Coordinates of C-alpha atoms in Angstrom, one line a residue:
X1 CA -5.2 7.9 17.9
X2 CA -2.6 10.7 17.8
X3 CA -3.6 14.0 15.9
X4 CA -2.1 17.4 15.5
X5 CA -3.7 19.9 17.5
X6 CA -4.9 23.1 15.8
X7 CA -1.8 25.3 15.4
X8 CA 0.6 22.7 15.4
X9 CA -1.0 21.2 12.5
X10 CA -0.7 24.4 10.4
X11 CA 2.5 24.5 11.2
X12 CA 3.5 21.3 10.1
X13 CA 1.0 21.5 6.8
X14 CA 3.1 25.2 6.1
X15 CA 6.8 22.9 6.4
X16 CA 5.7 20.1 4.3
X17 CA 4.3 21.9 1.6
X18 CA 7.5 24.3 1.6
X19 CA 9.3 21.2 1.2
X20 CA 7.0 20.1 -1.8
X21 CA 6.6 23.2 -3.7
X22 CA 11.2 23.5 -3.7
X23 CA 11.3 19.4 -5.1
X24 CA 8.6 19.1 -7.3
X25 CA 10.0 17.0 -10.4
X26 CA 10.8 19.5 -13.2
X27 CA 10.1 17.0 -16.2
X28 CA 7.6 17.7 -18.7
X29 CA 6.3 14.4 -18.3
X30 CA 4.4 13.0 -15.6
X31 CA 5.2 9.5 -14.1
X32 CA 2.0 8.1 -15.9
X33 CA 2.9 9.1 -19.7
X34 CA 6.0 6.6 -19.5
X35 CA 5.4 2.8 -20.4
X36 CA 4.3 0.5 -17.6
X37 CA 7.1 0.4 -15.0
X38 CA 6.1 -2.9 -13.7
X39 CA 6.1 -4.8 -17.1
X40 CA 9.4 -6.9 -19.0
X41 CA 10.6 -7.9 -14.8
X42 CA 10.0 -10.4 -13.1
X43 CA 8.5 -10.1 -9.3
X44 CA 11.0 -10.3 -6.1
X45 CA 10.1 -13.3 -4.1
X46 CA 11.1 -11.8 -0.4
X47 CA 13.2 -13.9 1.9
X48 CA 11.9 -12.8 4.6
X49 CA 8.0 -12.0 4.0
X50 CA 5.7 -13.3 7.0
X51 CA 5.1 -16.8 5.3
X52 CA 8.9 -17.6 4.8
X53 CA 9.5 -16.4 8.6
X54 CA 6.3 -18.7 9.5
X55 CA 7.9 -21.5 7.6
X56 CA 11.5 -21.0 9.2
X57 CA 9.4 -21.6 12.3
X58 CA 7.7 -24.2 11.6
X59 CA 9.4 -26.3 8.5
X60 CA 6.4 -28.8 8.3
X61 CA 3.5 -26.0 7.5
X62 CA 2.2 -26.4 4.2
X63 CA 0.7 -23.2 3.9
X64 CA 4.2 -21.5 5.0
X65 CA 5.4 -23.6 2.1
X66 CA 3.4 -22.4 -0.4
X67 CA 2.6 -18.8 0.3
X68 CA 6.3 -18.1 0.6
X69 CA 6.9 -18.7 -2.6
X70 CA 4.9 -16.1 -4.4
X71 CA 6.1 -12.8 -4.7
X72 CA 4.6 -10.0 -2.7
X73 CA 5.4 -6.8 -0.9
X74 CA 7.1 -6.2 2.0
X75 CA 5.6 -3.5 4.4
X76 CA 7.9 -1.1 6.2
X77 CA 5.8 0.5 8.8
X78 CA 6.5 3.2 12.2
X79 CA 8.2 -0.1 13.6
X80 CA 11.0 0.8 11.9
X81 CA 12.4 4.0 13.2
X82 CA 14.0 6.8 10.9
X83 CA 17.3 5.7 12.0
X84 CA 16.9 2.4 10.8
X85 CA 14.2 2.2 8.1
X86 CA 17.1 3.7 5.2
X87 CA 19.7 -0.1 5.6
X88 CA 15.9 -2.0 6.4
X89 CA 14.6 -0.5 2.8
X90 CA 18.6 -0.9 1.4
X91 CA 18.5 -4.7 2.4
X92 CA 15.9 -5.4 0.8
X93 CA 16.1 -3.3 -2.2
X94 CA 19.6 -4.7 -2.8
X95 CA 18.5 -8.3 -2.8
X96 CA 15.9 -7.9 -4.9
X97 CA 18.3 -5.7 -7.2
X98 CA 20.8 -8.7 -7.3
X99 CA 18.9 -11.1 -9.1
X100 CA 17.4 -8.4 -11.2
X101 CA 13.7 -8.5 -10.0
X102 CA 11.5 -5.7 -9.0
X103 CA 10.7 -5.2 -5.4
X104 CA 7.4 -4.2 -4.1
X105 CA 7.2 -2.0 -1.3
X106 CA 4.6 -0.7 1.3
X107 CA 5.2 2.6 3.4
X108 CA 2.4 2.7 6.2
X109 CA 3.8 4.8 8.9
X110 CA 1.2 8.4 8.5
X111 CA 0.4 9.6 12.0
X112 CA -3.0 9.0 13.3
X113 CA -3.1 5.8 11.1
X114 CA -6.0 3.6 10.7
X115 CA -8.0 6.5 13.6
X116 CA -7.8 4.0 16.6
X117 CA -9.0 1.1 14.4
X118 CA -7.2 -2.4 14.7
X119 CA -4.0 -1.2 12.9
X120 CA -3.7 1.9 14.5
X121 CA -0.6 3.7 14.8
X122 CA 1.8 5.6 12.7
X123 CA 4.8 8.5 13.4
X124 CA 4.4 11.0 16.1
X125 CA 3.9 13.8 13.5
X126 CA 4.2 15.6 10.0
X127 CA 7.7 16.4 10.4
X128 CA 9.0 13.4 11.8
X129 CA 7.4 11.4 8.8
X130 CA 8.7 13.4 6.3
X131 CA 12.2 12.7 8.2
X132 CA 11.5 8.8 7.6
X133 CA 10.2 8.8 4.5
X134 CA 13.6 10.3 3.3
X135 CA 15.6 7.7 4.7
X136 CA 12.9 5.0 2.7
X137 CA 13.7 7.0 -0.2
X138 CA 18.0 6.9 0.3
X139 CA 17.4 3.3 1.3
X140 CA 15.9 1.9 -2.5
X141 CA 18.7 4.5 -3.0
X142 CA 18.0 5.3 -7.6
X143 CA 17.3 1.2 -7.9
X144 CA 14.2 0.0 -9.8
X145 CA 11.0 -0.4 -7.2
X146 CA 7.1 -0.2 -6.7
X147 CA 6.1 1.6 -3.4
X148 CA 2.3 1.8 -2.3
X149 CA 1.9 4.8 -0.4
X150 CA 0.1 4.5 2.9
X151 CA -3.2 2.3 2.4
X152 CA -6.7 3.7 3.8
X153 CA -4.9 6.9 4.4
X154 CA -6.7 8.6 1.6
X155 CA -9.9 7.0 1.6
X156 CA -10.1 7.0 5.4
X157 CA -9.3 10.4 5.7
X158 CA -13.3 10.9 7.3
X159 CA -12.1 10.4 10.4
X160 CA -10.1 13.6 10.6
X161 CA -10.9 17.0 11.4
X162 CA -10.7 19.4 8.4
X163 CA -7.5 21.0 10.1
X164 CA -5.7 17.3 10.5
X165 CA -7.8 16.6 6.9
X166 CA -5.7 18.8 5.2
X167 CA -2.4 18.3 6.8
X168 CA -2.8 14.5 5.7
X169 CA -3.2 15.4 2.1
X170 CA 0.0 17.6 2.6
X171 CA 1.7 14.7 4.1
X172 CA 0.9 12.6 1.4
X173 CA 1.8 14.8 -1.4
X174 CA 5.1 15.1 0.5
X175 CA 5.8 11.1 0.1
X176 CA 4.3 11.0 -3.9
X177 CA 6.2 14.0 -4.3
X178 CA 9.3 13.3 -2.7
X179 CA 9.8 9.1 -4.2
X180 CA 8.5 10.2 -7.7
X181 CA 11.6 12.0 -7.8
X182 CA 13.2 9.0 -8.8
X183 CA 12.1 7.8 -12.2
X184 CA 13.0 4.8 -11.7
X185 CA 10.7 4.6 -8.3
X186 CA 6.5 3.5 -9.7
X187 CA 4.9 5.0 -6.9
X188 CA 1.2 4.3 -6.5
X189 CA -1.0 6.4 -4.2
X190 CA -3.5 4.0 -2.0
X191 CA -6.9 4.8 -2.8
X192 CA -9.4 1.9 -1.0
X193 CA -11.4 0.0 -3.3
X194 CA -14.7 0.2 -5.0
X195 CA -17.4 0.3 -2.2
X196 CA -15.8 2.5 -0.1
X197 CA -16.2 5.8 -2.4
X198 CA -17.5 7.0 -5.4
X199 CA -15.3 7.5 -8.7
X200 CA -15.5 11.2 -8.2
X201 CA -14.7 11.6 -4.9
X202 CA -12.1 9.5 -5.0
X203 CA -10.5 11.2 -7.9
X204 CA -10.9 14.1 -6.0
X205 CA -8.9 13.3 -3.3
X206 CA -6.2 12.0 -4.9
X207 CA -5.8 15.2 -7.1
X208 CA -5.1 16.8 -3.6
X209 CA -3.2 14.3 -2.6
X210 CA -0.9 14.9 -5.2
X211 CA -1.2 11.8 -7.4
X212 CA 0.0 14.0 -10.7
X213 CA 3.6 13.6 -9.0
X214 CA 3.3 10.0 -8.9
X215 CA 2.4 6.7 -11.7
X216 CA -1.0 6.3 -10.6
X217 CA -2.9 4.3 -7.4
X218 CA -3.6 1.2 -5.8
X219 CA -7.0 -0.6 -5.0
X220 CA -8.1 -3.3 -2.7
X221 CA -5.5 -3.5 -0.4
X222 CA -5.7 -6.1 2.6
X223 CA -9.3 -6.9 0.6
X224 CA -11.0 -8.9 -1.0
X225 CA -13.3 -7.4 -4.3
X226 CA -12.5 -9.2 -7.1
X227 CA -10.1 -8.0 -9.6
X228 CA -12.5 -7.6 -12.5
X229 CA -14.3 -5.2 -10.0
X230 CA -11.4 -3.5 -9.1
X231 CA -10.2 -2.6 -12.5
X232 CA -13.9 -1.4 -13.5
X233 CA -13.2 1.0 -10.8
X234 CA -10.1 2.0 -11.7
X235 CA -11.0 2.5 -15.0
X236 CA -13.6 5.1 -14.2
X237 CA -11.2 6.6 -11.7
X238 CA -8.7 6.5 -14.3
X239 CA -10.5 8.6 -16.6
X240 CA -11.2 11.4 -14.3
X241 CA -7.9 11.6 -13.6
X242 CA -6.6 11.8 -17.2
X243 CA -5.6 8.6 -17.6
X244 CA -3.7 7.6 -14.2
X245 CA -2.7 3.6 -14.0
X246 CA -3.5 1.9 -10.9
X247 CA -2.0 -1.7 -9.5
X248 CA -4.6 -4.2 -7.7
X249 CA -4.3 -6.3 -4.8
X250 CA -5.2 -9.9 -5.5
X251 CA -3.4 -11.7 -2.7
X252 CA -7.0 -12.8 -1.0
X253 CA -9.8 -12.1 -3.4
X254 CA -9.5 -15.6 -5.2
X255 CA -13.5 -15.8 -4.4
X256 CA -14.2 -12.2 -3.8
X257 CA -15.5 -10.8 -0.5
X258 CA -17.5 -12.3 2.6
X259 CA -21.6 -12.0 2.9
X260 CA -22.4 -8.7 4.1
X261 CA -22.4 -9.0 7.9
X262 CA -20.3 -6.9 10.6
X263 CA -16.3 -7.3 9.8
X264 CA -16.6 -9.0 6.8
X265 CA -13.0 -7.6 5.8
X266 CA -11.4 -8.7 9.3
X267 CA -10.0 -12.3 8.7
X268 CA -13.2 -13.6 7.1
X269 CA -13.5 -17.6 6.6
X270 CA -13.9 -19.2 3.4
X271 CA -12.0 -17.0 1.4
X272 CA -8.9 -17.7 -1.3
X273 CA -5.9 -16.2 -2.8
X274 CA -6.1 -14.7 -5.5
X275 CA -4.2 -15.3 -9.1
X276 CA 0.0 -15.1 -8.9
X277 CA 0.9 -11.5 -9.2
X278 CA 0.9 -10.6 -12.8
X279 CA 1.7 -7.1 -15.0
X280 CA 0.0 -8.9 -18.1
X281 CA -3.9 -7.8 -17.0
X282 CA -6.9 -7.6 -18.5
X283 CA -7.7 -3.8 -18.2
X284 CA -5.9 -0.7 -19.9
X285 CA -4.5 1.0 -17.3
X286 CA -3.8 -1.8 -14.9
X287 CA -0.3 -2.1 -14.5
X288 CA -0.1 -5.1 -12.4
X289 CA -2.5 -7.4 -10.1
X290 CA -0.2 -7.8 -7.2
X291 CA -0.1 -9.4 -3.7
X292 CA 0.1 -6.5 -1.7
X293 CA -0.9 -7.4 1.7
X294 CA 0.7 -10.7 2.8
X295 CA -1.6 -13.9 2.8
X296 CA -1.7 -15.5 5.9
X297 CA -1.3 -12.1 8.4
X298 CA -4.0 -11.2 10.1
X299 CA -6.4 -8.1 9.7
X300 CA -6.3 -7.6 13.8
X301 CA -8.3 -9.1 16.9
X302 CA -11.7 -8.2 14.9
X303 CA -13.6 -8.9 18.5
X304 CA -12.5 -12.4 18.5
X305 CA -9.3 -12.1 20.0
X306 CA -7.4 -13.3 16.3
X307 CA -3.8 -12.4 16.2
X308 CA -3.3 -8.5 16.5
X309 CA -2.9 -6.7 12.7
X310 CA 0.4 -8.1 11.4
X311 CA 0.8 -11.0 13.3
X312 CA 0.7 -14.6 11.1
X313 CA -2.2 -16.3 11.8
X314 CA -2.1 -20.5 10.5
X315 CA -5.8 -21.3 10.3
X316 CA -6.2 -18.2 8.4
X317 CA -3.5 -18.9 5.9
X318 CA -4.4 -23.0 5.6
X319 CA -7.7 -21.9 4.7
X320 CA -6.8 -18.9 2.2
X321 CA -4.8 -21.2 -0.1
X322 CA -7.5 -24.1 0.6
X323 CA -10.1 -22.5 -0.3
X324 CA -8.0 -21.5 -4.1
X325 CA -7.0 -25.1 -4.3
X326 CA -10.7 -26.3 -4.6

């Protein structure tokens, strides 16, 4: 796990929120008063999400098959350097832009990501994400989009320091900040899901965060709480935030979560996808249930030695749609 050290962290907190405070969107309205960004368009199936690339490999897989037909987001992660993440976002954006569907993105590239857990990672430091994020924000380049800003980052944040706390909050502010500058950008703050904190908390954090700078936040990402949970959630959050909209993840909670037991959210068996990513939902200020992580990746080793974080893993996606076909 990489963290800033003491000063340098102030340092870098001081430069980002310079940077924040000279672009802060002048409208009158925020991103949440306009209608639902996501609604009237229809989802951009990628080319190239892990299930497509899984069935390029191997043409016979069922599962491939299926999965790579329903639209879902792509992630563009530290993998993809600054000098190469602006034509990586462009690619994409363009495609999707070309057959006049929205694309969804995922930006999960914050240094000291995941704290040393199975998707650790993330930029070197404060400055050097801001750098990238820039180049994600010229890559989708004034075109219509949905970007989910760094999940667990907020609702993680625990395992910092106060010192690297506070410079995360920055950070993220920074990337709200800077991609709601673009109207035409829906940008939606990760904020964990419903057992992880309390309403009030939560809200809490994401007013620091920045989240009046952006539409609103996402829930359940790479889990597995049922929608209908989800959006009771969000509405409460909602509400303390003055009325913030939220997007959920439903690619894997077709039967909701796993028995309690010790890594129930790392690759657990017997669990389904969930409904095809929708923006007609049943909940006021839910935008859209989306499929945000890709089915069929795995959540890391988990102590079992499963495919590392990322990687497609077969017996995970065979039994993922199984399990929704029963």
């Amino acid at each position: 796990m990489r963290l800033l050290p003491g000063l340098a962290a102030w340092v870098a907190l001081i430069l980002v929120m310079t940077t924040v405070t000279s672009s802060t969107p002048t409208a009158e309205s925020s991103p949440a008063d306009v209608p639902n960004p996501l609604a009237g368009w229809p989802l951009y199936v990628d080319p190239a999400s892990p299930a497509h690339q899984a069935l390029v490999a191997d043409p016979a897989d069922p599962a491939a098959a299926a999965l790579a037909a329903v639209p879902q987001a792509r992630w563009f992660t530290d993998a993809t350097p600054a000098s190469e993440v602006r034509e990586a976002v462009a690619d994409y954006v363009d495609g999707s832009a070309g057959l006049s569907a929205l694309p969804v993105l995922v930006v999960y590239a914050i240094p000291g990501r995941d704290c040393g857990g199975f998707s650790s990672g993330g930029l070197a430091d404060a400055a050097t994400y801001a750098g990238w994020i820039r180049q994600v924000r010229a890559g989708i380049g004034g075109h219509r989009a949905a970007v989910v800003v760094e999940p667990d980052a907020l609702a993680g944040a625990d395992c910092l320091g106060p010192v690297a706390r506070t410079a995360r909050y920055a950070m993220l502010t920074d990337v709200v900040t800077r991609l709601g500058l673009d109207r035409t950008t829906a940008v939606y703050l990760d904020a964990g899901h419903s057992r992880w904190l309390g309403a009030v908390e939560l809200a809490r954090r994401l007013d620091l965060a920045g989240i009046r700078h952006s539409r609103g936040f996402s829930l359940n990402v790479s889990n597995y709480f049922t929608t209908a949970e989800e959006q009771s959630y969000g509405e409460q959050v909602s509400a303390l935030l003055g009325g913030a909209h939220y997007v959920v993840d439903a690619s894997r909670n077709g039967l909701g979560p796993a028995p309690d037991a010790p890594l129930n959210w790392c690759n657990p068996q017997g669990r389904a996808t969930g409904p095809v990513p929708s923006a007609t939902t049943a909940a006021v200020h839910d935008d859209a249930d989306l499929w945000i992580k890709n089915p069929g990746q795995s959540d890391g080793d988990c102590g079992r030695s499963d495919p590392r974080s990322g990687l497609w893993f077969p017996t995970q996606a065979a039994g993922l749609l199984g399990h929704a076909q029963r």
